[in-house]
Amino acid sequence: MPATKESDSLDAKFYKPADAFFAGYSHLGLTYDDVTLATRYSEVLPRDTQLDTTLAEGLQLNIPVVSSDMDTVTESRMAIAMALNGGLGLIHYNMPEREQLSEVSRVKNNVHGLIQEPIKAGPDQLIGEVLELIAKKRFAFSTFPVVDGQGKLVGLLSGHVVKPRYAKRKVAELLTQRSQVHTLTKKELGRDPIARADKFFTDHPGINKLLVVDDQDRLHGLFTMSDIERITQERNAQFKPARDAHFRLICGAAVSATRNAFGELDRERILTHVGGLVERGLDAVAVSTAHGHSRGVGDAVRMLRDAFPKLPIIAGNVSSAAGVEFLADCGANVIKVGQGPGSICTTRIVAGVGIPQLTALYVSSRAAQKKRVALLADGGISKSGDIVKALTLAQAVICGGLFAGCPEAPGEVLEIGGKLYKQYRGMGSLAAMKEGSAARYGHTPDPARKVAPEGVEALKEASGSVDRVLAQLIGGIQAGMGYLGAANLAQLREQARFIRVSPAGQREAAPHDVVELKTGS
Ligand code: XMP
């Protein structure tokens, strides 16, 4: 039952809408754990909530989550996983421009379910060498297509013969001959490759790998039955992949406001590179820097807006209303908010600058409303509840640390003391800046020059896949919306009522006075 007028007004005294709440704390910087949201009368079941969000014309996500443009978070594999789940990946720029173009192409050309660069064996390799590779890379599979030096298919090395007892035998001796290997040509895949592969597995009981070749019999990819079965189930999932008008997965990429030898914006280089990205089907470019409310970033955004009138432009980072208005006036459609909240950031310690994230989001959101631009809440998100709070003020969130432990993030798994980890480092850490991201922090890329790093190099515990991490996060977001009676993200923004939490309230919010056997995640 909706509440009576009297109890409504009592609630209103304590649980305030954003404008009243944040105005009351104009002297204090607040972040996620400093506040909690009040429950509201609800007729909304969590599973019925809609999470789609429009960031710009032509840039619509089915879930409001973006993976960060960091070199230990987003390359093509992460961007594919994000888009398949309905989100967006921003490919980082700590790589040669040529390579970033290929990374974007990989996402745009991805055929879901087809492993386009399967791990291969060579006919002259020893089975022992293949076993070593499996151990070193921790592969969970042991069947490999075998190709010759020209990439032509020679046969299939089945897991049945990849055994230590055959270690000294050559792959060529034990492989299943080409004539007996089932293949389809690229052309035979048709418009719905998943349905075609699914039919193949139904028609060939006992076969669980299907190779795809081109007209010259060069290996083009590999389908596995388990992938196809998973995908077929996922087709009924609530949140569809985020695709462009041509049914390709969406993809974003970051660029920096690079300067030439004279210290001026390197217009030609930036325009040529972004032109190449657009040709490959890029859906959004992100001008990513630590200080977005600055002349260089403004000039870069203005130049890109003039050259690519329809391209969605993301720009940042800022933490003020003036910063949002500035970038919006320069032509950005989406503004990244966050200076120093990230899990690997030290900007506030090193530079003494930055605003606790929720206050930064509130101030920015009011300018964003005025300028009709969208906001991305970037950094500092460590749990799904933080996302719910962020979405009361922003159109989507950017996460780095939450995805850095996933197998889809770049980098190897490291074993330390019996536990598995992946590297996660700030783009302002010394190591990342040496590899190219110095411009983001206003430094020259010359490692001999003394620079003050604004990020740390760290480790994250290896986690489950992006699918699993996102399933947890989305479950949490939907639960939060159910509590607030919000059927969609616009209603979440309207329904949000905030209250400040005391330190005792923060302790109360986490498990307490128990011996925890399993974490909630
Ligand atoms: P989370 O908390 O998701 O934060 O790990 C990721 C975001 O942090 C920002 N970022 C940095 N900020 N120094 C900083 O002050 C850095 O070295 C750094 N590297 C990344 C970035 O906005 C990212 O999305």
Coordinates of C-alpha atoms and ligand atoms in Angstrom, one line a residue:
M1 CA 0.0 0.0 0.0
P2 CA 1.3 3.5 -0.7
A3 CA 1.9 5.5 2.5
T4 CA -0.4 8.1 4.0
K5 CA 0.3 11.8 3.7
E6 CA 1.4 12.1 7.3
S7 CA 3.9 9.2 7.1
D8 CA 5.1 10.5 3.7
S9 CA 6.0 13.9 5.2
L10 CA 7.8 12.2 8.1
D11 CA 9.9 10.2 5.6
A12 CA 10.5 13.4 3.6
K13 CA 12.0 15.0 6.7
F14 CA 14.7 12.3 6.9
Y15 CA 15.1 10.9 3.4
K16 CA 15.8 13.6 0.9
P17 CA 15.8 13.8 -2.9
A18 CA 19.2 14.6 -4.4
D19 CA 18.8 18.4 -4.6
A20 CA 17.8 18.8 -1.0
F21 CA 20.2 16.2 0.3
F22 CA 23.4 17.4 -1.4
A23 CA 22.6 21.1 -0.8
G24 CA 22.5 20.2 2.9
Y25 CA 26.0 18.8 2.6
S26 CA 27.6 21.5 0.5
H27 CA 30.4 21.8 3.0
L28 CA 31.3 18.1 2.9
G29 CA 32.6 15.8 0.1
L30 CA 30.6 12.5 0.1
T31 CA 31.2 9.2 -1.5
Y32 CA 29.3 6.0 -2.0
D33 CA 29.7 4.5 1.5
D34 CA 28.7 7.9 3.1
V35 CA 25.1 7.5 2.0
T36 CA 22.4 5.0 1.7
L37 CA 19.1 5.0 -0.3
A38 CA 15.7 4.7 1.4
T39 CA 13.3 2.1 0.2
R40 CA 10.1 3.3 -1.5
Y41 CA 6.7 1.8 -2.1
S42 CA 7.2 -0.7 -4.9
E43 CA 5.2 -2.7 -7.4
V44 CA 8.3 -3.6 -9.3
L45 CA 9.9 -7.0 -9.3
P46 CA 13.7 -6.8 -9.7
R47 CA 13.7 -9.2 -12.6
D48 CA 11.2 -7.0 -14.5
T49 CA 13.4 -3.9 -14.3
Q50 CA 14.8 -2.4 -17.6
L51 CA 18.5 -1.3 -17.6
D52 CA 18.9 0.2 -21.1
T53 CA 20.5 3.6 -21.2
T54 CA 21.1 6.1 -24.0
L55 CA 24.4 7.8 -23.9
A56 CA 24.2 9.7 -27.2
E57 CA 22.2 9.5 -30.4
G58 CA 23.3 6.1 -31.8
L59 CA 25.0 5.0 -28.6
Q60 CA 22.5 2.9 -26.6
L61 CA 23.5 0.3 -24.1
N62 CA 21.3 -2.5 -22.7
I63 CA 23.1 -2.4 -19.4
P64 CA 24.6 0.8 -17.9
V65 CA 28.1 -0.6 -17.5
V66 CA 31.3 0.3 -19.3
S67 CA 34.8 -1.3 -18.9
S68 CA 37.6 1.2 -18.3
D69 CA 40.1 2.3 -21.0
M70 CA 43.0 0.9 -19.0
D71 CA 45.8 -1.3 -20.3
T72 CA 45.1 -4.0 -17.7
V73 CA 41.3 -4.0 -18.4
T74 CA 40.1 -3.4 -21.9
E75 CA 41.3 -4.8 -25.2
S76 CA 39.2 -6.6 -27.8
R77 CA 38.4 -9.6 -25.7
M78 CA 37.0 -7.5 -22.8
A79 CA 35.2 -5.2 -25.2
I80 CA 33.5 -8.2 -26.9
A81 CA 32.5 -9.7 -23.6
M82 CA 31.1 -6.3 -22.4
A83 CA 29.1 -5.8 -25.7
L84 CA 27.8 -9.3 -25.6
N85 CA 26.4 -8.6 -22.2
G86 CA 24.8 -5.4 -23.4
G87 CA 27.5 -3.0 -22.1
L88 CA 30.5 -1.2 -23.7
G89 CA 34.2 -1.6 -23.6
L90 CA 36.6 1.3 -24.2
I91 CA 39.8 0.0 -25.8
H92 CA 42.8 1.7 -24.1
Y93 CA 45.5 3.6 -26.1
N94 CA 48.6 2.3 -24.5
M95 CA 49.5 0.5 -27.7
P96 CA 50.7 1.6 -31.2
E97 CA 47.8 3.2 -33.2
R98 CA 47.9 0.4 -35.7
E99 CA 47.3 -2.1 -33.0
Q100 CA 44.3 -0.1 -31.6
L101 CA 42.8 -0.1 -35.1
S102 CA 43.1 -3.9 -35.2
E103 CA 41.7 -4.3 -31.8
V104 CA 38.6 -2.3 -32.8
S105 CA 38.3 -4.4 -36.0
R106 CA 38.4 -7.6 -33.9
V107 CA 35.4 -6.4 -31.9
K108 CA 33.4 -5.2 -34.9
N109 CA 34.1 -8.4 -36.9
N110 CA 33.4 -10.7 -34.0
V111 CA 31.2 -13.6 -34.9
H112 CA 29.7 -14.7 -31.7
G113 CA 30.7 -18.3 -30.7
L114 CA 33.4 -18.6 -33.4
I115 CA 36.9 -18.6 -31.8
Q116 CA 38.6 -16.6 -34.6
E117 CA 42.2 -17.2 -33.5
P118 CA 42.1 -20.7 -32.0
I119 CA 45.4 -22.0 -30.4
K120 CA 47.0 -24.2 -33.0
A121 CA 49.6 -26.9 -33.1
G122 CA 52.2 -27.4 -35.8
P123 CA 52.8 -30.9 -37.4
D124 CA 56.4 -30.9 -36.4
Q125 CA 55.8 -30.2 -32.7
L126 CA 56.2 -32.9 -30.1
I127 CA 53.2 -33.9 -28.0
G128 CA 55.4 -33.1 -25.0
E129 CA 55.7 -29.5 -26.2
V130 CA 51.9 -29.2 -26.6
L131 CA 51.6 -30.5 -23.0
E132 CA 54.1 -27.9 -21.8
L133 CA 52.1 -25.2 -23.5
I134 CA 48.8 -26.4 -21.9
A135 CA 50.5 -26.3 -18.4
K136 CA 52.1 -23.0 -18.9
K137 CA 49.1 -21.2 -20.2
R138 CA 46.7 -23.1 -18.0
F139 CA 44.5 -24.1 -21.0
A140 CA 41.4 -25.9 -19.9
F141 CA 41.3 -27.8 -23.3
S142 CA 43.6 -30.2 -25.1
T143 CA 42.3 -30.5 -28.6
F144 CA 44.0 -28.3 -31.2
P145 CA 43.6 -27.7 -35.0
V146 CA 46.9 -28.4 -36.7
V147 CA 48.1 -26.0 -39.5
D148 CA 51.1 -25.8 -41.7
G149 CA 53.4 -22.7 -42.2
Q150 CA 50.9 -21.1 -44.6
G151 CA 48.0 -21.5 -42.1
K152 CA 46.4 -24.4 -44.1
L153 CA 44.5 -27.0 -42.2
V154 CA 46.5 -30.3 -41.8
G155 CA 44.3 -32.1 -39.3
L156 CA 43.0 -32.0 -35.7
L157 CA 45.0 -33.1 -32.7
S158 CA 42.5 -34.7 -30.4
G159 CA 42.8 -34.5 -26.6
H160 CA 42.8 -38.3 -26.5
V161 CA 46.4 -38.4 -27.8
V162 CA 47.7 -35.3 -25.9
K163 CA 49.0 -37.5 -23.1
P164 CA 52.5 -37.8 -21.4
R165 CA 52.9 -41.3 -22.7
Y166 CA 53.1 -39.9 -26.2
A167 CA 55.3 -37.0 -25.3
K168 CA 58.1 -38.0 -27.7
R169 CA 55.8 -38.5 -30.7
K170 CA 55.3 -35.8 -33.3
V171 CA 51.9 -34.2 -33.8
A172 CA 51.9 -35.2 -37.4
E173 CA 52.0 -38.9 -36.4
L174 CA 49.0 -38.8 -34.1
L175 CA 46.6 -36.2 -35.6
T176 CA 43.3 -37.0 -37.2
Q177 CA 43.9 -36.5 -40.9
R178 CA 42.4 -33.5 -42.8
S179 CA 40.1 -35.8 -44.8
Q180 CA 38.4 -37.0 -41.6
V181 CA 38.0 -33.6 -40.0
H182 CA 34.6 -31.9 -40.2
T183 CA 34.7 -28.4 -41.6
L184 CA 32.4 -25.7 -42.9
T185 CA 33.5 -22.9 -45.2
K186 CA 33.1 -19.3 -44.2
K187 CA 30.4 -18.9 -46.9
E188 CA 28.5 -21.9 -45.5
L189 CA 28.0 -20.1 -42.2
G190 CA 25.4 -17.8 -43.7
R191 CA 23.6 -15.0 -41.8
D192 CA 23.1 -17.0 -38.6
P193 CA 26.4 -18.8 -37.9
I194 CA 25.2 -20.0 -34.4
A195 CA 22.1 -21.7 -35.9
R196 CA 24.3 -23.3 -38.6
A197 CA 26.8 -24.6 -36.0
D198 CA 24.0 -25.8 -33.8
K199 CA 22.5 -27.8 -36.6
F200 CA 25.9 -29.3 -37.4
F201 CA 26.3 -30.6 -33.9
T202 CA 22.8 -32.0 -33.9
D203 CA 23.5 -33.8 -37.2
H204 CA 26.9 -35.2 -36.0
P205 CA 26.4 -36.9 -32.6
G206 CA 29.7 -37.3 -30.7
I207 CA 31.5 -34.5 -32.6
N208 CA 32.0 -31.4 -30.4
K209 CA 34.4 -29.3 -32.4
L210 CA 33.7 -27.7 -35.8
L211 CA 36.4 -26.0 -37.8
V212 CA 35.8 -23.2 -40.3
V213 CA 38.1 -22.7 -43.3
D214 CA 38.3 -20.2 -46.1
D215 CA 38.3 -21.0 -49.9
Q216 CA 42.1 -21.9 -49.7
D217 CA 41.5 -24.3 -46.8
R218 CA 43.2 -21.9 -44.4
L219 CA 41.9 -22.1 -40.8
H220 CA 39.4 -19.3 -40.1
G221 CA 38.0 -20.4 -36.8
L222 CA 36.6 -23.0 -34.5
F223 CA 33.2 -23.6 -32.9
T224 CA 32.9 -25.8 -29.8
M225 CA 29.6 -27.5 -28.9
S226 CA 29.7 -26.2 -25.3
D227 CA 30.0 -22.6 -26.5
I228 CA 27.1 -23.0 -28.9
E229 CA 24.9 -24.6 -26.2
R230 CA 25.7 -21.8 -23.8
I231 CA 24.9 -19.1 -26.4
T232 CA 21.7 -20.8 -27.5
Q233 CA 20.6 -20.6 -23.8
E234 CA 21.7 -17.0 -23.5
R235 CA 19.6 -16.0 -26.5
N236 CA 16.7 -16.1 -24.1
A237 CA 18.6 -13.8 -21.7
Q238 CA 16.9 -10.6 -20.5
F239 CA 19.7 -8.2 -21.6
K240 CA 20.6 -8.5 -25.3
P241 CA 24.1 -7.7 -26.7
A242 CA 24.7 -4.1 -27.5
R243 CA 24.9 -3.9 -31.3
D244 CA 25.1 -1.2 -34.0
A245 CA 22.7 -0.6 -36.9
H246 CA 24.5 -3.3 -38.9
F247 CA 24.1 -5.9 -36.1
R248 CA 27.8 -5.7 -35.1
L249 CA 28.9 -5.5 -31.5
I250 CA 29.5 -1.9 -30.3
C251 CA 32.9 -0.8 -29.4
G252 CA 34.6 2.4 -28.0
A253 CA 38.2 3.4 -28.0
A254 CA 40.2 6.0 -26.1
V255 CA 42.6 8.5 -27.5
S256 CA 44.7 11.1 -25.7
A257 CA 45.2 14.7 -26.5
T258 CA 48.6 14.0 -28.0
R259 CA 51.0 16.9 -28.5
N260 CA 53.6 17.4 -31.2
A261 CA 57.3 18.4 -30.8
F262 CA 56.2 22.0 -30.4
G263 CA 53.9 21.2 -27.6
E264 CA 50.8 21.9 -29.7
L265 CA 47.9 19.5 -30.1
D266 CA 48.9 17.0 -32.8
R267 CA 45.8 17.7 -34.9
E268 CA 46.9 15.7 -38.0
R269 CA 47.8 12.6 -36.1
I270 CA 44.7 12.6 -33.9
L271 CA 42.4 13.2 -36.9
T272 CA 44.0 10.5 -39.0
H273 CA 43.9 8.0 -36.3
V274 CA 40.2 8.7 -35.3
G275 CA 39.4 8.6 -39.0
G276 CA 40.8 5.1 -39.2
L277 CA 38.8 4.0 -36.1
V278 CA 35.6 5.4 -37.6
E279 CA 36.3 3.6 -40.9
R280 CA 36.5 0.4 -38.9
G281 CA 33.1 1.0 -37.3
L282 CA 34.0 2.7 -34.0
D283 CA 30.8 3.6 -32.1
A284 CA 32.3 6.2 -29.7
V285 CA 35.7 7.9 -29.1
A286 CA 36.8 8.8 -25.6
V287 CA 39.2 11.7 -25.1
S288 CA 40.6 10.3 -21.9
T289 CA 42.7 12.5 -19.6
A290 CA 43.1 13.1 -15.9
H291 CA 42.1 16.8 -16.3
G292 CA 39.3 17.2 -18.8
H293 CA 38.6 20.9 -17.9
S294 CA 41.6 22.0 -19.8
R295 CA 42.5 23.8 -23.0
G296 CA 44.1 20.8 -24.7
V297 CA 41.2 18.5 -24.1
G298 CA 38.7 21.2 -25.1
D299 CA 40.6 21.8 -28.3
A300 CA 40.8 18.0 -29.1
V301 CA 37.0 17.6 -28.5
R302 CA 36.2 20.6 -30.6
M303 CA 38.4 19.4 -33.4
L304 CA 36.9 15.9 -33.3
R305 CA 33.3 17.3 -33.2
D306 CA 34.0 19.4 -36.3
A307 CA 35.6 16.5 -38.2
F308 CA 33.1 13.8 -37.2
P309 CA 29.7 15.6 -36.6
K310 CA 27.8 12.4 -35.9
L311 CA 30.4 10.4 -33.8
P312 CA 29.5 10.1 -30.1
I313 CA 32.3 11.7 -28.2
I314 CA 33.1 10.8 -24.6
A315 CA 35.4 13.2 -22.7
G316 CA 36.9 13.7 -19.3
N317 CA 37.6 13.5 -16.5
V318 CA 36.0 16.3 -14.6
S319 CA 34.5 16.7 -11.2
S320 CA 32.8 20.1 -11.4
A321 CA 29.7 21.7 -13.0
A322 CA 32.0 24.1 -14.9
G323 CA 34.0 21.1 -16.3
V324 CA 30.9 19.4 -17.6
E325 CA 29.6 22.6 -19.2
F326 CA 33.0 23.3 -20.8
L327 CA 33.2 19.8 -22.4
A328 CA 29.6 19.9 -23.4
D329 CA 30.1 23.3 -25.1
C330 CA 33.2 21.9 -26.9
G331 CA 30.9 19.2 -28.4
A332 CA 31.2 16.1 -26.1
N333 CA 28.0 14.0 -25.7
V334 CA 29.1 12.0 -22.7
I335 CA 31.3 13.2 -19.8
K336 CA 33.4 11.1 -17.5
V337 CA 33.2 12.2 -13.9
G338 CA 35.8 11.1 -11.4
Q339 CA 39.1 12.5 -10.2
G340 CA 40.8 10.3 -7.8
P341 CA 38.2 7.8 -6.7
G342 CA 39.7 4.8 -8.6
S343 CA 41.0 1.8 -6.7
I344 CA 44.5 2.3 -8.1
C345 CA 44.5 6.1 -8.1
T346 CA 46.7 8.3 -6.0
T347 CA 45.8 11.7 -7.6
R348 CA 44.3 13.0 -4.3
I349 CA 47.4 11.9 -2.3
V350 CA 50.0 13.1 -4.9
A351 CA 48.3 16.3 -6.1
G352 CA 46.0 16.9 -3.2
V353 CA 43.2 17.3 -5.7
G354 CA 39.9 15.6 -6.4
I355 CA 36.4 15.4 -5.0
P356 CA 34.7 12.4 -3.3
Q357 CA 32.8 10.7 -6.0
L358 CA 29.1 11.1 -5.0
T359 CA 29.4 14.8 -4.4
A360 CA 31.3 15.2 -7.7
L361 CA 28.5 13.2 -9.5
Y362 CA 25.8 15.3 -8.0
V363 CA 27.4 18.7 -8.9
S364 CA 28.2 17.4 -12.4
S365 CA 24.7 15.9 -12.9
R366 CA 23.0 19.2 -12.5
A367 CA 25.2 20.8 -15.2
A368 CA 24.7 17.7 -17.4
Q369 CA 20.9 18.0 -17.2
K370 CA 21.2 21.6 -18.3
K371 CA 23.5 20.8 -21.2
R372 CA 21.6 17.6 -22.1
V373 CA 24.7 15.4 -22.0
A374 CA 25.1 12.0 -20.3
L375 CA 27.4 11.2 -17.4
L376 CA 29.6 8.2 -16.8
A377 CA 30.5 7.7 -13.1
D378 CA 34.1 6.7 -13.5
G379 CA 36.1 4.9 -10.7
G380 CA 35.6 3.9 -7.1
I381 CA 33.0 1.3 -7.7
S382 CA 33.7 -1.8 -5.6
K383 CA 30.2 -3.4 -5.3
S384 CA 26.8 -3.4 -7.0
G385 CA 25.3 -1.1 -4.3
D386 CA 27.8 1.6 -5.4
I387 CA 26.4 1.3 -9.0
V388 CA 22.9 1.8 -7.8
K389 CA 23.9 4.9 -6.0
A390 CA 25.9 6.1 -9.0
L391 CA 23.0 5.6 -11.3
T392 CA 20.8 7.9 -9.3
L393 CA 23.0 10.7 -10.8
A394 CA 24.7 9.3 -13.9
Q395 CA 23.6 7.4 -17.0
A396 CA 26.2 4.6 -16.6
V397 CA 29.3 3.6 -14.7
I398 CA 32.8 2.8 -15.7
C399 CA 34.6 0.0 -13.8
G400 CA 38.2 -0.9 -13.9
G401 CA 39.1 -3.0 -10.8
L402 CA 35.9 -5.0 -10.9
F403 CA 36.9 -6.5 -14.3
A404 CA 40.7 -6.6 -14.0
G405 CA 40.7 -10.1 -12.5
C406 CA 38.6 -11.6 -15.3
P407 CA 40.1 -13.9 -17.8
E408 CA 39.0 -11.4 -20.5
A409 CA 41.3 -8.7 -19.2
P410 CA 44.7 -8.5 -20.8
G411 CA 47.6 -10.1 -18.9
E412 CA 48.6 -13.5 -17.6
V413 CA 47.4 -15.1 -14.4
L414 CA 50.1 -15.1 -11.7
E415 CA 50.3 -17.7 -8.9
I416 CA 51.5 -16.3 -5.6
G417 CA 51.4 -18.3 -2.4
G418 CA 48.9 -20.8 -3.9
K419 CA 46.5 -18.0 -5.0
L420 CA 45.8 -16.7 -8.5
Y421 CA 46.1 -13.0 -9.4
K422 CA 46.2 -10.7 -12.4
Q423 CA 48.1 -7.5 -12.7
Y424 CA 46.1 -4.2 -12.4
R425 CA 47.8 -0.9 -12.6
G426 CA 46.8 2.8 -12.8
M427 CA 47.2 4.5 -16.2
G428 CA 49.1 7.1 -14.2
S429 CA 51.5 4.5 -12.7
L430 CA 55.1 4.8 -13.7
A431 CA 55.0 1.5 -15.7
A432 CA 51.8 2.5 -17.6
M433 CA 53.1 6.0 -18.4
K434 CA 56.4 4.6 -19.8
E435 CA 54.2 2.6 -22.2
G436 CA 52.5 5.6 -23.5
S437 CA 49.8 7.0 -21.2
A438 CA 51.9 9.9 -19.9
A439 CA 50.0 12.4 -22.0
R440 CA 46.8 11.5 -20.1
Y441 CA 48.5 13.0 -17.0
G442 CA 50.0 16.0 -18.7
H443 CA 53.5 14.5 -18.8
T444 CA 55.9 14.0 -21.7
P445 CA 56.5 10.3 -22.5
D446 CA 60.2 10.7 -21.9
P447 CA 60.9 8.3 -19.0
A448 CA 64.2 10.1 -18.2
R449 CA 62.1 13.2 -17.1
K450 CA 61.1 13.1 -13.5
V451 CA 57.3 12.6 -13.2
A452 CA 55.1 12.1 -10.2
P453 CA 53.0 8.9 -10.7
E454 CA 49.3 9.3 -9.9
G455 CA 48.5 5.6 -9.8
V456 CA 49.8 2.4 -8.3
E457 CA 50.7 -1.0 -9.8
A458 CA 48.7 -3.7 -8.0
L459 CA 47.2 -7.2 -8.2
K460 CA 43.6 -8.3 -8.3
E461 CA 42.6 -11.8 -7.3
A462 CA 41.7 -13.7 -10.5
S463 CA 37.9 -13.8 -10.8
G464 CA 35.3 -15.5 -12.8
S465 CA 34.4 -14.5 -16.4
V466 CA 32.9 -11.1 -17.3
D467 CA 29.6 -12.9 -17.7
R468 CA 29.7 -14.0 -14.1
V469 CA 30.9 -10.7 -12.7
L470 CA 28.2 -8.8 -14.6
A471 CA 25.5 -11.3 -13.6
Q472 CA 26.3 -10.4 -9.9
L473 CA 26.4 -6.7 -10.6
I474 CA 23.2 -6.7 -12.6
G475 CA 21.4 -8.8 -9.9
G476 CA 22.4 -6.1 -7.4
I477 CA 21.3 -3.2 -9.6
Q478 CA 17.9 -4.9 -10.2
A479 CA 17.5 -5.6 -6.5
G480 CA 18.2 -1.9 -5.7
M481 CA 15.7 -0.8 -8.3
G482 CA 13.1 -3.2 -6.9
Y483 CA 13.5 -1.6 -3.4
L484 CA 13.0 1.8 -4.9
G485 CA 10.0 0.9 -7.0
A486 CA 11.9 1.9 -10.1
A487 CA 11.1 0.0 -13.3
N488 CA 13.8 1.8 -15.3
L489 CA 16.8 4.0 -14.8
A490 CA 14.9 7.3 -15.3
Q491 CA 12.6 6.2 -12.5
L492 CA 15.6 5.3 -10.3
R493 CA 16.9 8.8 -10.7
E494 CA 13.4 10.2 -9.7
Q495 CA 12.8 7.8 -6.8
A496 CA 16.2 8.1 -5.1
R497 CA 16.0 9.5 -1.5
F498 CA 19.3 9.8 0.3
I499 CA 20.4 9.8 3.9
R500 CA 23.9 10.2 5.4
V501 CA 25.3 7.1 7.2
S502 CA 27.3 7.3 10.4
P503 CA 30.5 5.2 10.9
A504 CA 28.4 2.8 13.0
G505 CA 25.8 2.7 10.2
Q506 CA 28.6 1.8 7.8
R507 CA 29.7 -1.1 10.1
E508 CA 26.1 -2.2 10.4
A509 CA 25.8 -2.4 6.5
A510 CA 28.5 -5.1 6.2
P511 CA 28.4 -8.5 7.7
H512 CA 29.2 -8.2 11.4
D513 CA 29.3 -10.3 14.6
V514 CA 29.5 -13.5 12.6
V515 CA 32.3 -15.7 11.4
E516 CA 31.9 -15.5 7.6
L517 CA 32.2 -18.8 5.8
K518 CA 31.4 -17.5 2.3
T519 CA 31.5 -14.0 1.0
G520 CA 28.4 -12.5 -0.5
S521 CA 29.8 -12.2 -4.0
Ligands
XMP1 P1 38.3 1.5 -10.4 O1 38.0 2.0 -9.0 O2 37.2 1.0 -11.1 O3 38.8 2.9 -11.2 O4 39.5 0.6 -10.3 C1 39.1 2.9 -12.5 C2 39.2 4.3 -13.0 O5 40.4 4.9 -12.4 C3 40.9 6.0 -13.2 N1 42.3 5.8 -13.3 C4 43.3 6.4 -12.6 N2 43.1 7.5 -11.8 N3 45.5 7.5 -11.5 C5 44.3 8.0 -11.2 O6 44.2 9.0 -10.4 C6 45.7 6.4 -12.3 O7 46.8 6.0 -12.4 C7 44.5 5.9 -12.9 N4 44.3 4.9 -13.8 C8 43.0 4.8 -14.0 C9 40.2 5.8 -14.5 O8 39.2 6.9 -14.6 C10 39.6 4.4 -14.5 O9 38.5 4.3 -15.3

